[in-house]
C-alpha positions as protocol buffer text, in pm:
chain_id: "A"
residue {
  index: 1
  type: UNK
  ca { x: 923 y: 7981 z: 6650 }
}
residue {
  index: 2
  type: UNK
  ca { x: 1192 y: 7931 z: 6444 }
}
residue {
  index: 3
  type: UNK
  ca { x: 997 y: 7943 z: 6143 }
}
residue {
  index: 4
  type: UNK
  ca { x: 810 y: 8213 z: 6219 }
}
residue {
  index: 5
  type: UNK
  ca { x: 1171 y: 8378 z: 6270 }
}
residue {
  index: 6
  type: UNK
  ca { x: 1338 y: 8230 z: 5978 }
}
residue {
  index: 7
  type: UNK
  ca { x: 1044 y: 8362 z: 5784 }
}
residue {
  index: 8
  type: UNK
  ca { x: 1080 y: 8741 z: 5964 }
}
residue {
  index: 9
  type: UNK
  ca { x: 1436 y: 8759 z: 5862 }
}
residue {
  index: 10
  type: UNK
  ca { x: 1402 y: 8673 z: 5516 }
}
residue {
  index: 11
  type: UNK
  ca { x: 1094 y: 8886 z: 5441 }
}
residue {
  index: 12
  type: UNK
  ca { x: 1244 y: 9186 z: 5622 }
}
residue {
  index: 13
  type: UNK
  ca { x: 1588 y: 9145 z: 5473 }
}
residue {
  index: 14
  type: UNK
  ca { x: 1421 y: 9090 z: 5139 }
}
residue {
  index: 15
  type: UNK
  ca { x: 1212 y: 9462 z: 5225 }
}
residue {
  index: 16
  type: UNK
  ca { x: 1528 y: 9694 z: 5307 }
}
residue {
  index: 17
  type: UNK
  ca { x: 1689 y: 9557 z: 5013 }
}
residue {
  index: 18
  type: UNK
  ca { x: 1338 y: 9651 z: 4792 }
}
residue {
  index: 19
  type: UNK
  ca { x: 1335 y: 10003 z: 4928 }
}
residue {
  index: 20
  type: UNK
  ca { x: 1701 y: 10054 z: 4932 }
}
residue {
  index: 21
  type: UNK
  ca { x: 1703 y: 9932 z: 4572 }
}
residue {
  index: 22
  type: UNK
  ca { x: 1380 y: 10225 z: 4509 }
}
residue {
  index: 23
  type: UNK
  ca { x: 1587 y: 10518 z: 4669 }
}
residue {
  index: 24
  type: UNK
  ca { x: 1607 y: 10802 z: 4451 }
}
residue {
  index: 25
  type: UNK
  ca { x: 1995 y: 10812 z: 4350 }
}
residue {
  index: 26
  type: UNK
  ca { x: 2147 y: 11133 z: 4420 }
}
residue {
  index: 27
  type: UNK
  ca { x: 2363 y: 11361 z: 4116 }
}
residue {
  index: 28
  type: UNK
  ca { x: 2522 y: 11568 z: 4335 }
}
residue {
  index: 29
  type: UNK
  ca { x: 2926 y: 11416 z: 4545 }
}
residue {
  index: 30
  type: UNK
  ca { x: 2899 y: 11384 z: 4862 }
}
residue {
  index: 31
  type: UNK
  ca { x: 2600 y: 11618 z: 5006 }
}
residue {
  index: 32
  type: UNK
  ca { x: 2614 y: 11541 z: 5290 }
}
residue {
  index: 33
  type: UNK
  ca { x: 2983 y: 11597 z: 5333 }
}
residue {
  index: 34
  type: UNK
  ca { x: 3042 y: 11286 z: 5491 }
}
residue {
  index: 35
  type: UNK
  ca { x: 3368 y: 11259 z: 5344 }
}
residue {
  index: 36
  type: UNK
  ca { x: 3484 y: 11653 z: 5471 }
}
residue {
  index: 37
  type: UNK
  ca { x: 3476 y: 11828 z: 5130 }
}
residue {
  index: 38
  type: UNK
  ca { x: 3591 y: 11617 z: 4894 }
}
residue {
  index: 39
  type: UNK
  ca { x: 3453 y: 11711 z: 4616 }
}
residue {
  index: 40
  type: UNK
  ca { x: 3362 y: 12031 z: 4639 }
}
residue {
  index: 41
  type: UNK
  ca { x: 3546 y: 12368 z: 4566 }
}
residue {
  index: 42
  type: UNK
  ca { x: 3637 y: 12667 z: 4776 }
}
residue {
  index: 43
  type: UNK
  ca { x: 3658 y: 12959 z: 4647 }
}
residue {
  index: 44
  type: UNK
  ca { x: 3596 y: 13293 z: 4583 }
}
residue {
  index: 45
  type: UNK
  ca { x: 3872 y: 13546 z: 4953 }
}
residue {
  index: 46
  type: UNK
  ca { x: 3857 y: 13556 z: 5227 }
}
residue {
  index: 47
  type: UNK
  ca { x: 4151 y: 13795 z: 5412 }
}
residue {
  index: 48
  type: UNK
  ca { x: 4031 y: 13632 z: 5779 }
}
residue {
  index: 49
  type: UNK
  ca { x: 4136 y: 13316 z: 5687 }
}
residue {
  index: 50
  type: UNK
  ca { x: 3878 y: 13053 z: 5841 }
}
residue {
  index: 51
  type: UNK
  ca { x: 3797 y: 12832 z: 5510 }
}
residue {
  index: 52
  type: UNK
  ca { x: 3460 y: 12666 z: 5450 }
}
residue {
  index: 53
  type: UNK
  ca { x: 3492 y: 12283 z: 5701 }
}
residue {
  index: 54
  type: UNK
  ca { x: 3333 y: 11995 z: 5784 }
}
residue {
  index: 55
  type: UNK
  ca { x: 3229 y: 11997 z: 6144 }
}
residue {
  index: 56
  type: UNK
  ca { x: 3093 y: 11701 z: 6358 }
}
residue {
  index: 57
  type: UNK
  ca { x: 2745 y: 11761 z: 6469 }
}
residue {
  index: 58
  type: UNK
  ca { x: 2660 y: 11740 z: 6876 }
}
residue {
  index: 59
  type: UNK
  ca { x: 3025 y: 11886 z: 6897 }
}
residue {
  index: 60
  type: UNK
  ca { x: 3122 y: 12146 z: 7160 }
}
residue {
  index: 61
  type: UNK
  ca { x: 3489 y: 12116 z: 6960 }
}
residue {
  index: 62
  type: UNK
  ca { x: 3621 y: 12428 z: 6770 }
}
residue {
  index: 63
  type: UNK
  ca { x: 3724 y: 12545 z: 6458 }
}
residue {
  index: 64
  type: UNK
  ca { x: 3744 y: 12267 z: 6207 }
}
residue {
  index: 65
  type: UNK
  ca { x: 3606 y: 12035 z: 6375 }
}
residue {
  index: 66
  type: UNK
  ca { x: 3330 y: 12270 z: 6590 }
}
residue {
  index: 67
  type: UNK
  ca { x: 3100 y: 12591 z: 6546 }
}
residue {
  index: 68
  type: UNK
  ca { x: 3397 y: 12756 z: 6706 }
}
residue {
  index: 69
  type: UNK
  ca { x: 3221 y: 12590 z: 7076 }
}
residue {
  index: 70
  type: UNK
  ca { x: 2855 y: 12569 z: 7025 }
}
residue {
  index: 71
  type: UNK
  ca { x: 2714 y: 12197 z: 6939 }
}
residue {
  index: 72
  type: UNK
  ca { x: 2484 y: 12154 z: 6637 }
}
residue {
  index: 73
  type: UNK
  ca { x: 2196 y: 11891 z: 6595 }
}
residue {
  index: 74
  type: UNK
  ca { x: 2126 y: 11681 z: 6292 }
}
residue {
  index: 75
  type: UNK
  ca { x: 1947 y: 11878 z: 6028 }
}
residue {
  index: 76
  type: UNK
  ca { x: 1600 y: 11739 z: 6094 }
}
residue {
  index: 77
  type: UNK
  ca { x: 1395 y: 11941 z: 5881 }
}
residue {
  index: 78
  type: UNK
  ca { x: 1215 y: 11707 z: 5588 }
}
residue {
  index: 79
  type: UNK
  ca { x: 1428 y: 11648 z: 5337 }
}
residue {
  index: 80
  type: UNK
  ca { x: 1369 y: 11384 z: 5030 }
}
residue {
  index: 81
  type: UNK
  ca { x: 1818 y: 11375 z: 5029 }
}
residue {
  index: 82
  type: UNK
  ca { x: 1832 y: 11018 z: 4956 }
}
residue {
  index: 83
  type: UNK
  ca { x: 2144 y: 11043 z: 5169 }
}
residue {
  index: 84
  type: UNK
  ca { x: 2158 y: 11004 z: 5584 }
}
residue {
  index: 85
  type: UNK
  ca { x: 2194 y: 11299 z: 5801 }
}
residue {
  index: 86
  type: UNK
  ca { x: 2526 y: 11143 z: 5859 }
}
residue {
  index: 87
  type: UNK
  ca { x: 2781 y: 11314 z: 6195 }
}
residue {
  index: 88
  type: UNK
  ca { x: 2952 y: 11619 z: 5937 }
}
residue {
  index: 89
  type: UNK
  ca { x: 2785 y: 11930 z: 5778 }
}
residue {
  index: 90
  type: UNK
  ca { x: 2954 y: 12152 z: 5646 }
}
residue {
  index: 91
  type: UNK
  ca { x: 2994 y: 12547 z: 5784 }
}
residue {
  index: 92
  type: UNK
  ca { x: 3080 y: 12894 z: 5676 }
}
residue {
  index: 93
  type: UNK
  ca { x: 3204 y: 13083 z: 5935 }
}
residue {
  index: 94
  type: UNK
  ca { x: 3490 y: 13388 z: 5867 }
}
residue {
  index: 95
  type: UNK
  ca { x: 3396 y: 13745 z: 5878 }
}
residue {
  index: 96
  type: UNK
  ca { x: 3549 y: 13918 z: 5564 }
}
residue {
  index: 97
  type: UNK
  ca { x: 3497 y: 13742 z: 5290 }
}
residue {
  index: 98
  type: UNK
  ca { x: 3412 y: 13812 z: 4942 }
}
residue {
  index: 99
  type: UNK
  ca { x: 3178 y: 13556 z: 4735 }
}
residue {
  index: 100
  type: UNK
  ca { x: 3301 y: 13281 z: 4954 }
}
residue {
  index: 101
  type: UNK
  ca { x: 3167 y: 12982 z: 4795 }
}
residue {
  index: 102
  type: UNK
  ca { x: 3180 y: 12612 z: 4782 }
}
residue {
  index: 103
  type: UNK
  ca { x: 3073 y: 12449 z: 4420 }
}
residue {
  index: 104
  type: UNK
  ca { x: 3114 y: 12167 z: 4225 }
}
residue {
  index: 105
  type: UNK
  ca { x: 2982 y: 12067 z: 3901 }
}
residue {
  index: 106
  type: UNK
  ca { x: 2675 y: 11755 z: 3816 }
}
residue {
  index: 107
  type: UNK
  ca { x: 2597 y: 11572 z: 3549 }
}
residue {
  index: 108
  type: UNK
  ca { x: 2268 y: 11510 z: 3437 }
}
residue {
  index: 109
  type: UNK
  ca { x: 2268 y: 11233 z: 3134 }
}
residue {
  index: 110
  type: UNK
  ca { x: 1851 y: 11178 z: 3128 }
}
residue {
  index: 111
  type: UNK
  ca { x: 1636 y: 11503 z: 3052 }
}
residue {
  index: 112
  type: UNK
  ca { x: 1367 y: 11561 z: 3304 }
}
residue {
  index: 113
  type: UNK
  ca { x: 1226 y: 11666 z: 3587 }
}
residue {
  index: 114
  type: UNK
  ca { x: 1417 y: 11679 z: 3879 }
}
residue {
  index: 115
  type: UNK
  ca { x: 1404 y: 11784 z: 4176 }
}
residue {
  index: 116
  type: UNK
  ca { x: 1657 y: 11961 z: 4382 }
}
residue {
  index: 117
  type: UNK
  ca { x: 1751 y: 12085 z: 4776 }
}
residue {
  index: 118
  type: UNK
  ca { x: 1926 y: 12127 z: 5013 }
}
residue {
  index: 119
  type: UNK
  ca { x: 1872 y: 12188 z: 5414 }
}
residue {
  index: 120
  type: UNK
  ca { x: 2027 y: 12535 z: 5665 }
}
residue {
  index: 121
  type: UNK
  ca { x: 2110 y: 12634 z: 6016 }
}
residue {
  index: 122
  type: UNK
  ca { x: 2280 y: 12929 z: 6149 }
}
residue {
  index: 123
  type: UNK
  ca { x: 2437 y: 12861 z: 6502 }
}
residue {
  index: 124
  type: UNK
  ca { x: 2317 y: 13073 z: 6808 }
}
residue {
  index: 125
  type: UNK
  ca { x: 2683 y: 13208 z: 6914 }
}
residue {
  index: 126
  type: UNK
  ca { x: 2709 y: 13304 z: 6481 }
}
residue {
  index: 127
  type: UNK
  ca { x: 2359 y: 13467 z: 6479 }
}
residue {
  index: 128
  type: UNK
  ca { x: 2433 y: 13654 z: 6845 }
}
residue {
  index: 129
  type: UNK
  ca { x: 2772 y: 13882 z: 6666 }
}
residue {
  index: 130
  type: UNK
  ca { x: 2722 y: 14178 z: 6553 }
}
residue {
  index: 131
  type: UNK
  ca { x: 2690 y: 14190 z: 6183 }
}
residue {
  index: 132
  type: UNK
  ca { x: 2559 y: 14100 z: 5924 }
}
residue {
  index: 133
  type: UNK
  ca { x: 2644 y: 13774 z: 5691 }
}
residue {
  index: 134
  type: UNK
  ca { x: 2462 y: 13734 z: 5323 }
}
residue {
  index: 135
  type: UNK
  ca { x: 2415 y: 13358 z: 5210 }
}
residue {
  index: 136
  type: UNK
  ca { x: 2260 y: 13193 z: 4854 }
}
residue {
  index: 137
  type: UNK
  ca { x: 2182 y: 12890 z: 4683 }
}
residue {
  index: 138
  type: UNK
  ca { x: 2176 y: 12790 z: 4331 }
}
residue {
  index: 139
  type: UNK
  ca { x: 2158 y: 12450 z: 4256 }
}
residue {
  index: 140
  type: UNK
  ca { x: 2079 y: 12367 z: 3857 }
}
residue {
  index: 141
  type: UNK
  ca { x: 2043 y: 12759 z: 3725 }
}
residue {
  index: 142
  type: UNK
  ca { x: 1750 y: 12775 z: 4025 }
}
residue {
  index: 143
  type: UNK
  ca { x: 1830 y: 12989 z: 4282 }
}
residue {
  index: 144
  type: UNK
  ca { x: 1711 y: 12872 z: 4599 }
}
residue {
  index: 145
  type: UNK
  ca { x: 1836 y: 13069 z: 4896 }
}
residue {
  index: 146
  type: UNK
  ca { x: 1962 y: 13457 z: 4922 }
}
residue {
  index: 147
  type: UNK
  ca { x: 1863 y: 13592 z: 5196 }
}
residue {
  index: 148
  type: UNK
  ca { x: 2039 y: 13807 z: 5492 }
}
residue {
  index: 149
  type: UNK
  ca { x: 2127 y: 13551 z: 5790 }
}
residue {
  index: 150
  type: UNK
  ca { x: 1936 y: 13826 z: 6021 }
}
residue {
  index: 151
  type: UNK
  ca { x: 1678 y: 13768 z: 5836 }
}
residue {
  index: 152
  type: UNK
  ca { x: 1644 y: 13360 z: 5913 }
}
residue {
  index: 153
  type: UNK
  ca { x: 1584 y: 13208 z: 6218 }
}
residue {
  index: 154
  type: UNK
  ca { x: 1788 y: 13055 z: 6422 }
}
residue {
  index: 155
  type: UNK
  ca { x: 1950 y: 12688 z: 6596 }
}
residue {
  index: 156
  type: UNK
  ca { x: 1603 y: 12582 z: 6354 }
}
residue {
  index: 157
  type: UNK
  ca { x: 1747 y: 12378 z: 5991 }
}
residue {
  index: 158
  type: UNK
  ca { x: 1546 y: 12445 z: 5725 }
}
residue {
  index: 159
  type: UNK
  ca { x: 1564 y: 12269 z: 5377 }
}
residue {
  index: 160
  type: UNK
  ca { x: 1496 y: 12462 z: 5078 }
}
residue {
  index: 161
  type: UNK
  ca { x: 1375 y: 12291 z: 4804 }
}
residue {
  index: 162
  type: UNK
  ca { x: 1272 y: 12339 z: 4419 }
}
residue {
  index: 163
  type: UNK
  ca { x: 1202 y: 12187 z: 4124 }
}
residue {
  index: 164
  type: UNK
  ca { x: 1373 y: 12200 z: 3694 }
}
residue {
  index: 165
  type: UNK
  ca { x: 1353 y: 12075 z: 3417 }
}
residue {
  index: 166
  type: UNK
  ca { x: 1636 y: 11997 z: 3216 }
}
residue {
  index: 167
  type: UNK
  ca { x: 1863 y: 11884 z: 2892 }
}
residue {
  index: 168
  type: UNK
  ca { x: 2099 y: 11671 z: 2960 }
}
residue {
  index: 169
  type: UNK
  ca { x: 2441 y: 11767 z: 3043 }
}
residue {
  index: 170
  type: UNK
  ca { x: 2638 y: 11969 z: 3291 }
}
residue {
  index: 171
  type: UNK
  ca { x: 2552 y: 12174 z: 3591 }
}
residue {
  index: 172
  type: UNK
  ca { x: 2635 y: 12406 z: 3813 }
}
residue {
  index: 173
  type: UNK
  ca { x: 2623 y: 12413 z: 4289 }
}
residue {
  index: 174
  type: UNK
  ca { x: 2702 y: 12636 z: 4433 }
}
residue {
  index: 175
  type: UNK
  ca { x: 2667 y: 12782 z: 4762 }
}
residue {
  index: 176
  type: UNK
  ca { x: 2835 y: 13180 z: 4747 }
}
residue {
  index: 177
  type: UNK
  ca { x: 2846 y: 13362 z: 5141 }
}
residue {
  index: 178
  type: UNK
  ca { x: 2996 y: 13695 z: 5213 }
}
residue {
  index: 179
  type: UNK
  ca { x: 3016 y: 13895 z: 5512 }
}
residue {
  index: 180
  type: UNK
  ca { x: 3196 y: 14196 z: 5637 }
}
residue {
  index: 181
  type: UNK
  ca { x: 3238 y: 14279 z: 6002 }
}
residue {
  index: 182
  type: UNK
  ca { x: 3392 y: 14110 z: 6271 }
}
residue {
  index: 183
  type: UNK
  ca { x: 3292 y: 13873 z: 6443 }
}
residue {
  index: 184
  type: UNK
  ca { x: 2986 y: 13793 z: 6198 }
}
residue {
  index: 185
  type: UNK
  ca { x: 2680 y: 13521 z: 6113 }
}
residue {
  index: 186
  type: UNK
  ca { x: 2780 y: 13131 z: 5994 }
}
residue {
  index: 187
  type: UNK
  ca { x: 2553 y: 12892 z: 5828 }
}
residue {
  index: 188
  type: UNK
  ca { x: 2599 y: 12564 z: 5870 }
}
residue {
  index: 189
  type: UNK
  ca { x: 2328 y: 12366 z: 5510 }
}
residue {
  index: 190
  type: UNK
  ca { x: 2361 y: 11999 z: 5479 }
}
residue {
  index: 191
  type: UNK
  ca { x: 2173 y: 11733 z: 5266 }
}
residue {
  index: 192
  type: UNK
  ca { x: 2179 y: 11902 z: 4989 }
}
residue {
  index: 193
  type: UNK
  ca { x: 2081 y: 11679 z: 4647 }
}
residue {
  index: 194
  type: UNK
  ca { x: 1967 y: 11585 z: 4241 }
}
residue {
  index: 195
  type: UNK
  ca { x: 1721 y: 11380 z: 4256 }
}
residue {
  index: 196
  type: UNK
  ca { x: 1533 y: 11249 z: 3945 }
}
residue {
  index: 197
  type: UNK
  ca { x: 1162 y: 11357 z: 3981 }
}
residue {
  index: 198
  type: UNK
  ca { x: 984 y: 11622 z: 4205 }
}
residue {
  index: 199
  type: UNK
  ca { x: 785 y: 11445 z: 4499 }
}
residue {
  index: 200
  type: UNK
  ca { x: 636 y: 11593 z: 4702 }
}
residue {
  index: 201
  type: UNK
  ca { x: 950 y: 11715 z: 5037 }
}
residue {
  index: 202
  type: UNK
  ca { x: 928 y: 11439 z: 5362 }
}
residue {
  index: 203
  type: UNK
  ca { x: 708 y: 11199 z: 5163 }
}
residue {
  index: 204
  type: UNK
  ca { x: 907 y: 10822 z: 5074 }
}
residue {
  index: 205
  type: UNK
  ca { x: 907 y: 10766 z: 4701 }
}
residue {
  index: 206
  type: UNK
  ca { x: 562 y: 10603 z: 4568 }
}
residue {
  index: 207
  type: UNK
  ca { x: 796 y: 10235 z: 4557 }
}
residue {
  index: 208
  type: UNK
  ca { x: 932 y: 10223 z: 4883 }
}
residue {
  index: 209
  type: UNK
  ca { x: 583 y: 10276 z: 5066 }
}
residue {
  index: 210
  type: UNK
  ca { x: 468 y: 10010 z: 4825 }
}
residue {
  index: 211
  type: UNK
  ca { x: 723 y: 9714 z: 4929 }
}
residue {
  index: 212
  type: UNK
  ca { x: 686 y: 9861 z: 5255 }
}
residue {
  index: 213
  type: UNK
  ca { x: 294 y: 9765 z: 5256 }
}
residue {
  index: 214
  type: UNK
  ca { x: 435 y: 9438 z: 5030 }
}
residue {
  index: 215
  type: UNK
  ca { x: 684 y: 9271 z: 5326 }
}
residue {
  index: 216
  type: UNK
  ca { x: 417 y: 9367 z: 5627 }
}
residue {
  index: 217
  type: UNK
  ca { x: 225 y: 9209 z: 5426 }
}
residue {
  index: 218
  type: UNK
  ca { x: 401 y: 8949 z: 5315 }
}
residue {
  index: 219
  type: UNK
  ca { x: 477 y: 8865 z: 5729 }
}
residue {
  index: 220
  type: UNK
  ca { x: 103 y: 8861 z: 5859 }
}
residue {
  index: 221
  type: UNK
  ca { x: 21 y: 8663 z: 5610 }
}
residue {
  index: 222
  type: UNK
  ca { x: 295 y: 8421 z: 5803 }
}
residue {
  index: 223
  type: UNK
  ca { x: 314 y: 8458 z: 6062 }
}
residue {
  index: 224
  type: UNK
  ca { x: -120 y: 8371 z: 6035 }
}
residue {
  index: 225
  type: UNK
  ca { x: 46 y: 8044 z: 5868 }
}
residue {
  index: 226
  type: UNK
  ca { x: 235 y: 7913 z: 6147 }
}
residue {
  index: 227
  type: UNK
  ca { x: -30 y: 8013 z: 6388 }
}
residue {
  index: 228
  type: UNK
  ca { x: -263 y: 7819 z: 6271 }
}
residue {
  index: 229
  type: UNK
  ca { x: -24 y: 7492 z: 6174 }
}
residue {
  index: 230
  type: UNK
  ca { x: 20 y: 7485 z: 6505 }
}
């Protein structure tokens, strides 16, 4: 039993290391907002004084750590972001904004096909507000989203994803929020990403699947050998 356990543990560690190394690299810094808004720049104007903030999931706290008393659930929409969903997300909430934005510049070192994406959510308390809000998301010159919050789902995470054939260079990642009435609707975003390649959204990379299969096969073989020796 001890030998089997040691073999299994060793294989599992090797498998975990292999899968981790096979994960794509996110060119977006702090794409899951686990470090607050570090790496992001706030732009536009806000006459109400409620800039975008990184709130905590499942917290019924008030602004700036929560969505004014509503507990927002973790992102559960399919996504190819290599970053874990974590504990935080970015929250746009001001009722009087003109092109309020979160943005950052990314660097593509090697030209080729890249997948881009992010996830968005409309809290119920903001969705119930009388005035609408508009939201847009542009990543590496591709407009992934541009909509009135009232036309989208409420309390449901959705992923916006696409692909772009990029040359080496610097590109802008930018989200823009506009409102003009008190009270207005809100938006939460998370897991912003740019990765090399264009795998189907929500499907593990082929390398990860292969490593997983090899790891499971190794565990099964080790178990059979030990059973024969017993």
